[in-house]
mmCIF file of C-alpha atoms and ligand atoms in Angstrom:
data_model
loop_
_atom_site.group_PDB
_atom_site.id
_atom_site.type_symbol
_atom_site.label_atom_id
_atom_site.label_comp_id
_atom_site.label_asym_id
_atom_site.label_seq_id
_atom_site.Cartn_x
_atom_site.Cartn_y
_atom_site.Cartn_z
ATOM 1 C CA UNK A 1 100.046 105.337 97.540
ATOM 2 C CA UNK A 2 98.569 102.154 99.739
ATOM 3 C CA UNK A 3 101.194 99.356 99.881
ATOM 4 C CA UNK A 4 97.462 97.066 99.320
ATOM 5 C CA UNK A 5 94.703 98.672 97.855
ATOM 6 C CA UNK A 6 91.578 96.248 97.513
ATOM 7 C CA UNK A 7 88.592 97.674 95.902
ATOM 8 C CA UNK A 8 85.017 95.765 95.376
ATOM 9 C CA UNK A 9 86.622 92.652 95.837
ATOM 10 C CA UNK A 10 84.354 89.726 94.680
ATOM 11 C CA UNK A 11 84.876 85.943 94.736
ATOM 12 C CA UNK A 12 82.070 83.520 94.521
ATOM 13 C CA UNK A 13 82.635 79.837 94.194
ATOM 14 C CA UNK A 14 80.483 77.155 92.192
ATOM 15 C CA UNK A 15 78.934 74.486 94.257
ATOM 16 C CA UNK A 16 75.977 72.328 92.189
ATOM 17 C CA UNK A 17 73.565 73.724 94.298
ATOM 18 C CA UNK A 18 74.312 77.151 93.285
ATOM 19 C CA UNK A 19 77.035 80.052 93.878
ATOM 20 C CA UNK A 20 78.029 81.054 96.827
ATOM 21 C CA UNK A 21 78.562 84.366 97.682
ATOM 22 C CA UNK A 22 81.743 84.383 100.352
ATOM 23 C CA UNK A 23 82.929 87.847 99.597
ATOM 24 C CA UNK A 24 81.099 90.447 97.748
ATOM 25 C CA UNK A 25 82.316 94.493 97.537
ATOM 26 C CA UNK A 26 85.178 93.644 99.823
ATOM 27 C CA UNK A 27 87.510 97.420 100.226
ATOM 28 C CA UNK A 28 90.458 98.209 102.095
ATOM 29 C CA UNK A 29 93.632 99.410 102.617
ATOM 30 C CA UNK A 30 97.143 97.841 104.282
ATOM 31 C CA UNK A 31 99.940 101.431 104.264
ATOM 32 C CA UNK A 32 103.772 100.275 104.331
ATOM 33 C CA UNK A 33 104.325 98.647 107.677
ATOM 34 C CA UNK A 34 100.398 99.096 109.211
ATOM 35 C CA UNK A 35 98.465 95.612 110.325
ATOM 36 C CA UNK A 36 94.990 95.161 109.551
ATOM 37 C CA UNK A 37 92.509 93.221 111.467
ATOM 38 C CA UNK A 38 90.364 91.092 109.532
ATOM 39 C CA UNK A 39 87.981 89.459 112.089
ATOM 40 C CA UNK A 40 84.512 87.826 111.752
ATOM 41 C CA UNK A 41 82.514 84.830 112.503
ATOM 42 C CA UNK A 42 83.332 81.401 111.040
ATOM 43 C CA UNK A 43 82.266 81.196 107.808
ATOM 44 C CA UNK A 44 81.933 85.403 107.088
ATOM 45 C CA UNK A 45 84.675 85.140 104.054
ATOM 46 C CA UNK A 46 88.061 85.613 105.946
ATOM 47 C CA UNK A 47 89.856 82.887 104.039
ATOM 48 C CA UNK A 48 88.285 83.776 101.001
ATOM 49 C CA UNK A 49 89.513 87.359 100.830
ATOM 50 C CA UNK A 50 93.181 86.043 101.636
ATOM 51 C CA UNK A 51 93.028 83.644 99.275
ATOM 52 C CA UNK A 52 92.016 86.480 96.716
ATOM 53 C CA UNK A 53 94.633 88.354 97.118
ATOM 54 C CA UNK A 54 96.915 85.511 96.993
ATOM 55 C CA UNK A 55 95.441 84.216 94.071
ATOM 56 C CA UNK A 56 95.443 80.821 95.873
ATOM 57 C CA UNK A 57 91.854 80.232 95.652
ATOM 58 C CA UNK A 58 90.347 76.661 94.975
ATOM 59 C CA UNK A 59 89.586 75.433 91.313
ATOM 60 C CA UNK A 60 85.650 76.058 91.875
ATOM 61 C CA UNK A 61 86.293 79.499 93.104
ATOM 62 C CA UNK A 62 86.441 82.851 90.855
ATOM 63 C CA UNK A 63 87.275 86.408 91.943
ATOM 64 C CA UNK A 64 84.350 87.895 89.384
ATOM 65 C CA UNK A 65 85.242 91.557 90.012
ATOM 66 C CA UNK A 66 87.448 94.044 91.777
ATOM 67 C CA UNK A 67 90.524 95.106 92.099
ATOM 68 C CA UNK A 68 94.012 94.267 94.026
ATOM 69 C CA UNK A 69 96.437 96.469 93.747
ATOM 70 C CA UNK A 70 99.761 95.583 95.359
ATOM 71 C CA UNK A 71 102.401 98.730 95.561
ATOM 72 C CA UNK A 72 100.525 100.151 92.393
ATOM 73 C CA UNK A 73 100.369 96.234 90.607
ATOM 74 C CA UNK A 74 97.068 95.183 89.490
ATOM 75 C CA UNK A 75 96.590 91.545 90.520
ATOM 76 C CA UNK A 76 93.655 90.442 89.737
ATOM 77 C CA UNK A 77 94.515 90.051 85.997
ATOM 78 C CA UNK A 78 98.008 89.034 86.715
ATOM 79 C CA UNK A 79 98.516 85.463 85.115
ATOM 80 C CA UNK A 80 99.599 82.411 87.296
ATOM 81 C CA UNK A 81 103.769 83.105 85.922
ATOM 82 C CA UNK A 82 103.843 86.977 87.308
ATOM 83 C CA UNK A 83 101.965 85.626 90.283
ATOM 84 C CA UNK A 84 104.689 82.569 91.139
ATOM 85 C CA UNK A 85 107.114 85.921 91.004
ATOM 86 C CA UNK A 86 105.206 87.948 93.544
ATOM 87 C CA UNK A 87 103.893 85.262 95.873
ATOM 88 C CA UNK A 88 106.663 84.932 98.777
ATOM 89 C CA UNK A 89 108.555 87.778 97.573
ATOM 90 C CA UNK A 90 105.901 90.750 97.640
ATOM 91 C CA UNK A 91 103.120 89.260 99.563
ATOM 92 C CA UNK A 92 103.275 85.656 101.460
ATOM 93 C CA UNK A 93 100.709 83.939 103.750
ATOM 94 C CA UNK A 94 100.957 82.075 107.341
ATOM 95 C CA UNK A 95 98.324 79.485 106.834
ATOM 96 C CA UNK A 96 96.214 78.069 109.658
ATOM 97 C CA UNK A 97 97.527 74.631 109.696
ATOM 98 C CA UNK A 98 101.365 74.872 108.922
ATOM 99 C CA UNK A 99 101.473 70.662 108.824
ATOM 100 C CA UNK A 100 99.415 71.486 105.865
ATOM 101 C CA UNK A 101 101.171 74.070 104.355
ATOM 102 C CA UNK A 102 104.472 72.184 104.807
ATOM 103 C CA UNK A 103 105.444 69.481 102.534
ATOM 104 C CA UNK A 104 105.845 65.939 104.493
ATOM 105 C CA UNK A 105 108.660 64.314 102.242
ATOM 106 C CA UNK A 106 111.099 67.425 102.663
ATOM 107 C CA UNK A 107 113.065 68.774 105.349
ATOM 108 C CA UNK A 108 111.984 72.204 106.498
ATOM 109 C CA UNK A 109 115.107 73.768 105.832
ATOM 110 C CA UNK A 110 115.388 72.307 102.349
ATOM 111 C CA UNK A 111 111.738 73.638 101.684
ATOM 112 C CA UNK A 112 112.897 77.307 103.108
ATOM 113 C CA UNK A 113 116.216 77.111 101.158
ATOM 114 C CA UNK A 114 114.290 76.239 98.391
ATOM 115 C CA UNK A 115 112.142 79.470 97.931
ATOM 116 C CA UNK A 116 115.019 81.748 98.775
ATOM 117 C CA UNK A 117 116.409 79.796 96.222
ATOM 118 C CA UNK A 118 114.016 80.637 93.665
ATOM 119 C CA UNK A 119 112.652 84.366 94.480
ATOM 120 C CA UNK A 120 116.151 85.704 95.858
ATOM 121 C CA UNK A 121 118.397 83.553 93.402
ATOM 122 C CA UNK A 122 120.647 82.748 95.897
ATOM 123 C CA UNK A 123 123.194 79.736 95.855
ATOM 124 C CA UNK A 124 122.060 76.579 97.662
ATOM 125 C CA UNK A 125 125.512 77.712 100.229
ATOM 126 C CA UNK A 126 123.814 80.764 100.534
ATOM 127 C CA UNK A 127 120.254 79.771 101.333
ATOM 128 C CA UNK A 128 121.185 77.330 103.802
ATOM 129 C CA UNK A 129 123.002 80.186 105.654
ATOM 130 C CA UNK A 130 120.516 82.118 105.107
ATOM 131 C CA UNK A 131 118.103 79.408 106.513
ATOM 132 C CA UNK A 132 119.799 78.871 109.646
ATOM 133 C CA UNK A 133 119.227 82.751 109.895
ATOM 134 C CA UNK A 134 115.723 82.572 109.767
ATOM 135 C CA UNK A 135 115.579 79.784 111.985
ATOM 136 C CA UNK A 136 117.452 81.896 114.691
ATOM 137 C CA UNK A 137 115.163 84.695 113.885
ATOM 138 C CA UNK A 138 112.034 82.993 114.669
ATOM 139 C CA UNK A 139 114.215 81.236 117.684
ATOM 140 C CA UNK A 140 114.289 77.868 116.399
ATOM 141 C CA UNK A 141 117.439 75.828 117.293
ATOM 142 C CA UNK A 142 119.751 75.933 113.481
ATOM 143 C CA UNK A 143 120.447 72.683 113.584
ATOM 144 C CA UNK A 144 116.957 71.200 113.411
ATOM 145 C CA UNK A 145 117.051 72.712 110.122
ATOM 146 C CA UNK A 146 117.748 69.173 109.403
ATOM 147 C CA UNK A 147 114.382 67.900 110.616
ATOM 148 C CA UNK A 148 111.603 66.915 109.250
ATOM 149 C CA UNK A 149 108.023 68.863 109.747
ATOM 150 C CA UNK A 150 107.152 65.792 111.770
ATOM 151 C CA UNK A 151 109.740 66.409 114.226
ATOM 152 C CA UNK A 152 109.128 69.440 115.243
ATOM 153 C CA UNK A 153 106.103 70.368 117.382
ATOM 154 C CA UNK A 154 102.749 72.566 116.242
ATOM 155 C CA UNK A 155 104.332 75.648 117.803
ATOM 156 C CA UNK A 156 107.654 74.655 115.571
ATOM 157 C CA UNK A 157 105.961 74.161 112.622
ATOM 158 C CA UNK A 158 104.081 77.168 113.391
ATOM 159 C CA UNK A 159 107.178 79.310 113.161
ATOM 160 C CA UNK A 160 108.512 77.424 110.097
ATOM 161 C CA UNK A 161 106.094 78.794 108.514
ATOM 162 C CA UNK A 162 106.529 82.668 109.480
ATOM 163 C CA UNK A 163 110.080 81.879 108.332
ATOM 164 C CA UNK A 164 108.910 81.281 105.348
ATOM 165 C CA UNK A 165 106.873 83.941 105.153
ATOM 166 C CA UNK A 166 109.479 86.232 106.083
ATOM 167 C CA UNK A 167 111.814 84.718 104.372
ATOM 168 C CA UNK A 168 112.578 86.798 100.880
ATOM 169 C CA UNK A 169 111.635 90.017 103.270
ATOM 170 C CA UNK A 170 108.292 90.796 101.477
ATOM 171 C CA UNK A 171 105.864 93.887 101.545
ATOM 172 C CA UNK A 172 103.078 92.260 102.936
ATOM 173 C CA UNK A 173 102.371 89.248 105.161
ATOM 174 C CA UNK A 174 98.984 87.613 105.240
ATOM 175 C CA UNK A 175 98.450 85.302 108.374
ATOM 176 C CA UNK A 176 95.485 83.011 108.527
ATOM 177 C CA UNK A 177 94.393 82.688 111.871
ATOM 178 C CA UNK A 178 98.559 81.598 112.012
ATOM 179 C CA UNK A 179 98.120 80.100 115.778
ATOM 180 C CA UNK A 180 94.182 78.928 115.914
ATOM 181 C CA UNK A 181 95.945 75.173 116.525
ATOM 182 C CA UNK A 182 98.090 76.174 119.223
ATOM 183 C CA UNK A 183 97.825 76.050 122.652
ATOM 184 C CA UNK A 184 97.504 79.524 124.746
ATOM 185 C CA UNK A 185 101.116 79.833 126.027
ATOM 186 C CA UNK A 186 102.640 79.088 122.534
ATOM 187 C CA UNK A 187 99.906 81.589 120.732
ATOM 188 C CA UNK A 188 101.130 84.299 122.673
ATOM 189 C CA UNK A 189 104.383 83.501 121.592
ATOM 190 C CA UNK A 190 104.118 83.103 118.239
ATOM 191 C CA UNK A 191 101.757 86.306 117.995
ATOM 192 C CA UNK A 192 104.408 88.421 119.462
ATOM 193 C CA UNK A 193 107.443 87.191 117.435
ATOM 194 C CA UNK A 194 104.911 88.022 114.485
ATOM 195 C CA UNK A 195 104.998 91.194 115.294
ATOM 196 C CA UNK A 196 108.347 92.004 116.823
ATOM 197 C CA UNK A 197 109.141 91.112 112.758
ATOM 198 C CA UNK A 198 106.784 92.969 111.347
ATOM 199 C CA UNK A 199 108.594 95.811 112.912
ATOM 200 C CA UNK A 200 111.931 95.178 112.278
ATOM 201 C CA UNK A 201 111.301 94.477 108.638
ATOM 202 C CA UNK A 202 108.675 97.134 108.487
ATOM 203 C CA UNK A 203 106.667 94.774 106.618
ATOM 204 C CA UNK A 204 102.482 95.463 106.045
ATOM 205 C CA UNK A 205 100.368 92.931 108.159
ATOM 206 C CA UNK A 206 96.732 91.071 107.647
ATOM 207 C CA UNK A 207 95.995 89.112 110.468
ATOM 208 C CA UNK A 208 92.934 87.230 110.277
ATOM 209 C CA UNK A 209 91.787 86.008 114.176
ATOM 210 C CA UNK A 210 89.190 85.588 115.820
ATOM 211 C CA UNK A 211 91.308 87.106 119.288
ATOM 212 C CA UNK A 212 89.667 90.820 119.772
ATOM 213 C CA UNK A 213 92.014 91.101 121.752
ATOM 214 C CA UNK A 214 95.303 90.371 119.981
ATOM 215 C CA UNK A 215 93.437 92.837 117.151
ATOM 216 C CA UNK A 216 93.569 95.201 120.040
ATOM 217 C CA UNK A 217 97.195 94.467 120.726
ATOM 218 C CA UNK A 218 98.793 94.650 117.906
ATOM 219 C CA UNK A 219 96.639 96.146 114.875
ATOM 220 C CA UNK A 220 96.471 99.715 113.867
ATOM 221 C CA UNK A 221 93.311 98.928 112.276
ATOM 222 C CA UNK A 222 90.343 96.411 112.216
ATOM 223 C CA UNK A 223 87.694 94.999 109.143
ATOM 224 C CA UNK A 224 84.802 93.296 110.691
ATOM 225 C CA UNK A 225 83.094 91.202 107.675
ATOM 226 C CA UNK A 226 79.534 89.420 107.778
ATOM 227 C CA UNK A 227 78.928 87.475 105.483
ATOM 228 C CA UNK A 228 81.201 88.075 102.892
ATOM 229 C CA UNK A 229 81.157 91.832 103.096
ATOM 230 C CA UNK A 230 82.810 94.493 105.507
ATOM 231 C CA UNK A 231 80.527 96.177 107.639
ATOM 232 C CA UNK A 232 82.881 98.457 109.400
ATOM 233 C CA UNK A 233 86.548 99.217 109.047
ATOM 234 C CA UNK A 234 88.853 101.882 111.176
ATOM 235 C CA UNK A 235 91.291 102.575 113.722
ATOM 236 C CA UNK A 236 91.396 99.836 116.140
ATOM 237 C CA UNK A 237 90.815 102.090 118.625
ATOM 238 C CA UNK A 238 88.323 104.224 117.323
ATOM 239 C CA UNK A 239 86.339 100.837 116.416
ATOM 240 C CA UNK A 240 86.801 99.493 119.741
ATOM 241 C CA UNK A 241 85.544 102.030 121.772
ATOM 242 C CA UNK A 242 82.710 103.675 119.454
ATOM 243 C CA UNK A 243 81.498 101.157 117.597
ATOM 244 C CA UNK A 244 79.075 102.258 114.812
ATOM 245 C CA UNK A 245 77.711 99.011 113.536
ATOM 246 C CA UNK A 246 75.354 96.976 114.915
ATOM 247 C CA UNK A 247 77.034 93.705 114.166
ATOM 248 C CA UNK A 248 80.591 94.917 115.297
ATOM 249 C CA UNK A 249 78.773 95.704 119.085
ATOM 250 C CA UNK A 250 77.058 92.353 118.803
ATOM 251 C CA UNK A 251 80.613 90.759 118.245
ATOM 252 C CA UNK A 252 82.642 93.191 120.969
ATOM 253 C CA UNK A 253 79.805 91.972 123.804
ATOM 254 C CA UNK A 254 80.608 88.499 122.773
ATOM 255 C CA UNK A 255 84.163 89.296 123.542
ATOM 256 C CA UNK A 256 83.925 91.141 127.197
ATOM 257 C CA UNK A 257 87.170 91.171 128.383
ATOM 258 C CA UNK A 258 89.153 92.853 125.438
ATOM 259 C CA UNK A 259 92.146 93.914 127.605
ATOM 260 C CA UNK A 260 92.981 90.920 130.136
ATOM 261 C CA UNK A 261 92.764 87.869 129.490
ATOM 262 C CA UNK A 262 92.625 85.746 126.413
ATOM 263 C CA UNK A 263 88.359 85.118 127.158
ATOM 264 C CA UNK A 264 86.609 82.946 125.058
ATOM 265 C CA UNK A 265 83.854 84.465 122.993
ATOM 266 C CA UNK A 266 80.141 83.744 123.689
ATOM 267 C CA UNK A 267 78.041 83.497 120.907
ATOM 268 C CA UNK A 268 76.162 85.933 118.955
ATOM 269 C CA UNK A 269 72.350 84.583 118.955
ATOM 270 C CA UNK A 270 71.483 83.190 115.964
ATOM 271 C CA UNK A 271 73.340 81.712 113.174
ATOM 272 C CA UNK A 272 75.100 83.443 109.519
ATOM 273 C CA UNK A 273 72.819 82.940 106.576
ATOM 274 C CA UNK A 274 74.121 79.958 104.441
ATOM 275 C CA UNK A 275 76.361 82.058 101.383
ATOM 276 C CA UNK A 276 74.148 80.134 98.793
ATOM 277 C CA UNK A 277 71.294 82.146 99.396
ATOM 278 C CA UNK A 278 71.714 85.054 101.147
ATOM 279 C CA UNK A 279 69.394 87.012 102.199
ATOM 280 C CA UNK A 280 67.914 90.501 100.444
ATOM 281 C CA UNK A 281 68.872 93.770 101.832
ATOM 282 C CA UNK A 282 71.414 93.951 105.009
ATOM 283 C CA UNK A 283 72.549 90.705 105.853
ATOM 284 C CA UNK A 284 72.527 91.140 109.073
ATOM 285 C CA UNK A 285 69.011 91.772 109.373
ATOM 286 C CA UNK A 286 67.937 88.383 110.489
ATOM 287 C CA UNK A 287 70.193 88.825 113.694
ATOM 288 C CA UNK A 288 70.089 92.478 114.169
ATOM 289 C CA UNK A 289 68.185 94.000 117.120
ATOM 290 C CA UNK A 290 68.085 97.364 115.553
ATOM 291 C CA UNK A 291 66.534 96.311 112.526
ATOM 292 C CA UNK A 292 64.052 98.889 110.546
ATOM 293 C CA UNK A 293 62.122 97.799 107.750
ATOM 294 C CA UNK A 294 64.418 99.339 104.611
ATOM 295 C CA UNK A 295 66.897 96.985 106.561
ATOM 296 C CA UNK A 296 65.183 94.130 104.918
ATOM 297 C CA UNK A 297 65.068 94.836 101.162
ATOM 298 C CA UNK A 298 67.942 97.626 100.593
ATOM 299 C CA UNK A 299 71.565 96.914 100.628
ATOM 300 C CA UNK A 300 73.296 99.552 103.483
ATOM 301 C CA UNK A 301 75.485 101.880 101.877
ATOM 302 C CA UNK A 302 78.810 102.132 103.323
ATOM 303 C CA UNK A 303 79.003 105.860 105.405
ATOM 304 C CA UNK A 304 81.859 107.791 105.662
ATOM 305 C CA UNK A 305 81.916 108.010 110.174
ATOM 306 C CA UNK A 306 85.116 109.968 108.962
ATOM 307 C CA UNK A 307 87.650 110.179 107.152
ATOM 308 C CA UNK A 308 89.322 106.788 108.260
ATOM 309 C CA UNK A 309 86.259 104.897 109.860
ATOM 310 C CA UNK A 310 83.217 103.559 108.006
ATOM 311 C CA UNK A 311 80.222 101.530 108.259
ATOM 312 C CA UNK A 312 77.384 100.032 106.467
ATOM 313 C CA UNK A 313 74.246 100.152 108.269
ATOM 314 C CA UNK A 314 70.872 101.951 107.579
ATOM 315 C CA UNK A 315 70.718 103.761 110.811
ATOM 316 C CA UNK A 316 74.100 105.388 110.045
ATOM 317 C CA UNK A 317 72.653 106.789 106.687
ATOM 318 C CA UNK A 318 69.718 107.999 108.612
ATOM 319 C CA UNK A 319 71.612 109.891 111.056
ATOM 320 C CA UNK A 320 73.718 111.555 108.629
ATOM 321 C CA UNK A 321 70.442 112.766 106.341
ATOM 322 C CA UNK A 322 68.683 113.590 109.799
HETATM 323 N N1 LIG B 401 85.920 75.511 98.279
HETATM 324 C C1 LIG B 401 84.737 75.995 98.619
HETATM 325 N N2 LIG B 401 83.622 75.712 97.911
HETATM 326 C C2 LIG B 401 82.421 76.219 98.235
HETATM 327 N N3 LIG B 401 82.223 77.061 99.273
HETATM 328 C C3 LIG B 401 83.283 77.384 100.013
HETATM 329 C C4 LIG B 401 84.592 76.886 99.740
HETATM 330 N N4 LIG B 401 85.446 77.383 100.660
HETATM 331 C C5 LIG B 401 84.707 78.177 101.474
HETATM 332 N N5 LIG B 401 83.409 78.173 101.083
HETATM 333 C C6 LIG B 401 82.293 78.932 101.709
HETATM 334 O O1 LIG B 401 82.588 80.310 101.640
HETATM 335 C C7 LIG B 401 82.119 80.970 102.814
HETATM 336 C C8 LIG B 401 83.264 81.731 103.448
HETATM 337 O O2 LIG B 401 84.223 80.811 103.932
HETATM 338 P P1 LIG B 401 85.651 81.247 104.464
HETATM 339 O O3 LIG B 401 86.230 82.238 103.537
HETATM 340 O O4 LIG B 401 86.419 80.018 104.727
HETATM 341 O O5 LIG B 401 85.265 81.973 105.843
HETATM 342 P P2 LIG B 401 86.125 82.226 107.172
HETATM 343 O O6 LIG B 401 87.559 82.161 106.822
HETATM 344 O O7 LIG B 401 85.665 83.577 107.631
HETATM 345 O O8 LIG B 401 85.723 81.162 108.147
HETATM 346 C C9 LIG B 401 81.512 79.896 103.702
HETATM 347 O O9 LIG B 401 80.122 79.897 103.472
HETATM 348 C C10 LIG B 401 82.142 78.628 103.181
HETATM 349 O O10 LIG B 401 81.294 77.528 103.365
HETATM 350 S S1 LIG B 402 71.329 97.898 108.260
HETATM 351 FE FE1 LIG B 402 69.636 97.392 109.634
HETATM 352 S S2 LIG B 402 69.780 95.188 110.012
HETATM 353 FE FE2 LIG B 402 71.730 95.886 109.145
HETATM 354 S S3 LIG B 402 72.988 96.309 110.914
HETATM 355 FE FE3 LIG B 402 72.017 98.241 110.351
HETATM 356 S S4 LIG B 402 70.157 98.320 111.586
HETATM 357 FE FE4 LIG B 402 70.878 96.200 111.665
HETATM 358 MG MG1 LIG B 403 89.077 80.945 107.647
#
């Protein structure tokens, strides 16, 4: 059984204007101890899908069909009181901004101790032990435990947070583009810690980013979305190197240089469509340079490249009829 197994995963939020459609038929699969990719163009429905399947999402969001199944747990009808008992334990998330994520008026030991408090039951003697722990595990000095989230600097806060994240030793961690704010030196850092953990506590792994190349690192396998839906999903490798869709190519030739250095992608021409009115058939179709008629009135269906890769693109279909 998948530690995470996401099926037709739909969340739309209401704006006055109309719904927008920011993930739609979103499917995959996290094993014990694997890291997923999830990588995409601004706005193609990242932070929606994590905020899905932490049932985070805002108060004019609502996830309209699907499934999440966490280590066999269905949790998309789990109510808000069995999610506050599986959120940090089971599954926790590494936000993009941690200043955000961490409360101001506390300390940021006080606001670890006070999770491991509450999801591990542990005495406020042994959570601030436990604290200084974490601190030394994500190679913070113990005594700043002290501090403030002020006091400590992005790359600081940065790691506060995968403390947290880490800190009741859960199944799966979700992080949000965790070091977008960060400058290069201290991503690289921060990146690798992240995964030196996920090792040692065999814990599963999302990692949203828009780095191809720290996907290419340190995933075993990669989602590319587009506008709310996956388009392709397998092996990092596999996807890497034989690409099957169109908008996956489009994004690794934006990204030359997926093995040195950290190079910053050029743009794919052309822009998303706006979520609020998508358009019919492939949604890539306005961008595509492969595009066929069918391309602009039928949905792709998602094709089985095998057993572990797939892709939703017309021509794939095609070739496999052909
Ligand atoms: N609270 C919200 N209300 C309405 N639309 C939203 C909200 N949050 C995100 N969106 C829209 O949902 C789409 C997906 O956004 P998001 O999940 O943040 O993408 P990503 O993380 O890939 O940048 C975008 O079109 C965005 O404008
Ligand atoms: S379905 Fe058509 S438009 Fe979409 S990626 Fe494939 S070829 Fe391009
Ligand atoms: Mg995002």
């Amino acid at each position: 059984m998948a530690l995470l197994e996401v099926n037709d995963l739909t969340t739309y939020y209401k704006l006055k204007e109309g719904t927008v459609k920011a993930c739609e038929g979103v499917s995959l699969h996290v094993d014990k101890g694997e890291a997923l990719g999830l990588v995409g163009e601004s706005a193609s429905g990242k932070t929606t899908v994590a905020l899905s399947l932490m049932k985070l999402i805002p108060e004019n969001a609502s996830i309209i069909g699907g499934s999440i199944k966490l280590d066999g747990k269905e949790l998309v009808t789990a109510t808000e009181e069995e999610m506050q008992k599986i959120r940090w334990k089971e599954i926790s998330i590494i936000f993009q901004g941690a200043m955000n994520a961490l409360n101001p008026v506390h300390t940021v030991g006080d606001q670890i101790a006070e999770v491991l408090k509450i999801h591990e039951k542990l005495t406020d003697k042994e959570a601030r032990q436990r604290t200084r722990d974490l601190f030394e595990k994500v190679e913070i000095d113990p005594d700043r435990v002290r501090e403030y989230p002020h006091e400590f600097s992005g790359g600081m806060r940065q790691r506060a947070m995968i403390a947290m994240a880490i800190a009741c030793n859960p199944k799966l961690v979700i992080g949000d583009e965790p070091t977008t704010a960060l400058d290069v030196m201290v991503q690289a850092q921060v990146l690798q810690l992240l995964h030196h953990l996920r090792q040692e506590i065999d814990m599963g792994l999302i990692l949203i980013t828009h780095d191809l190349s720290v996907v290419g690192e340190t995933c075993d396998k990669v989602a590319v979305m587009y506008a709310g839906r996956i388009v392709e999903l397998g092996p990092t490798e596999t996807v890497f190197t034989r690409p099957a869709h169109p908008y996956t190519r489009a994004l690794l030739a934006a990204f030359p240089d997926i093995e040195g250095e950290r190079t910053m992608a050029s743009s794919i021409p052309g822009n998303p469509p706006n979520l609020l009115y998508p358009p019919p058939g492939c949604r890539f179709h306005e961008r595509c340079s492969e595009v066929i008629p069918v391309c602009r009135e039928e949905q792709p269906p998602t094709i089985t490249i095998n057993d572990q890769h797939y892709a939703s693109c017309h021509l794939l279909s095609r070739r496999v009829k052909s």
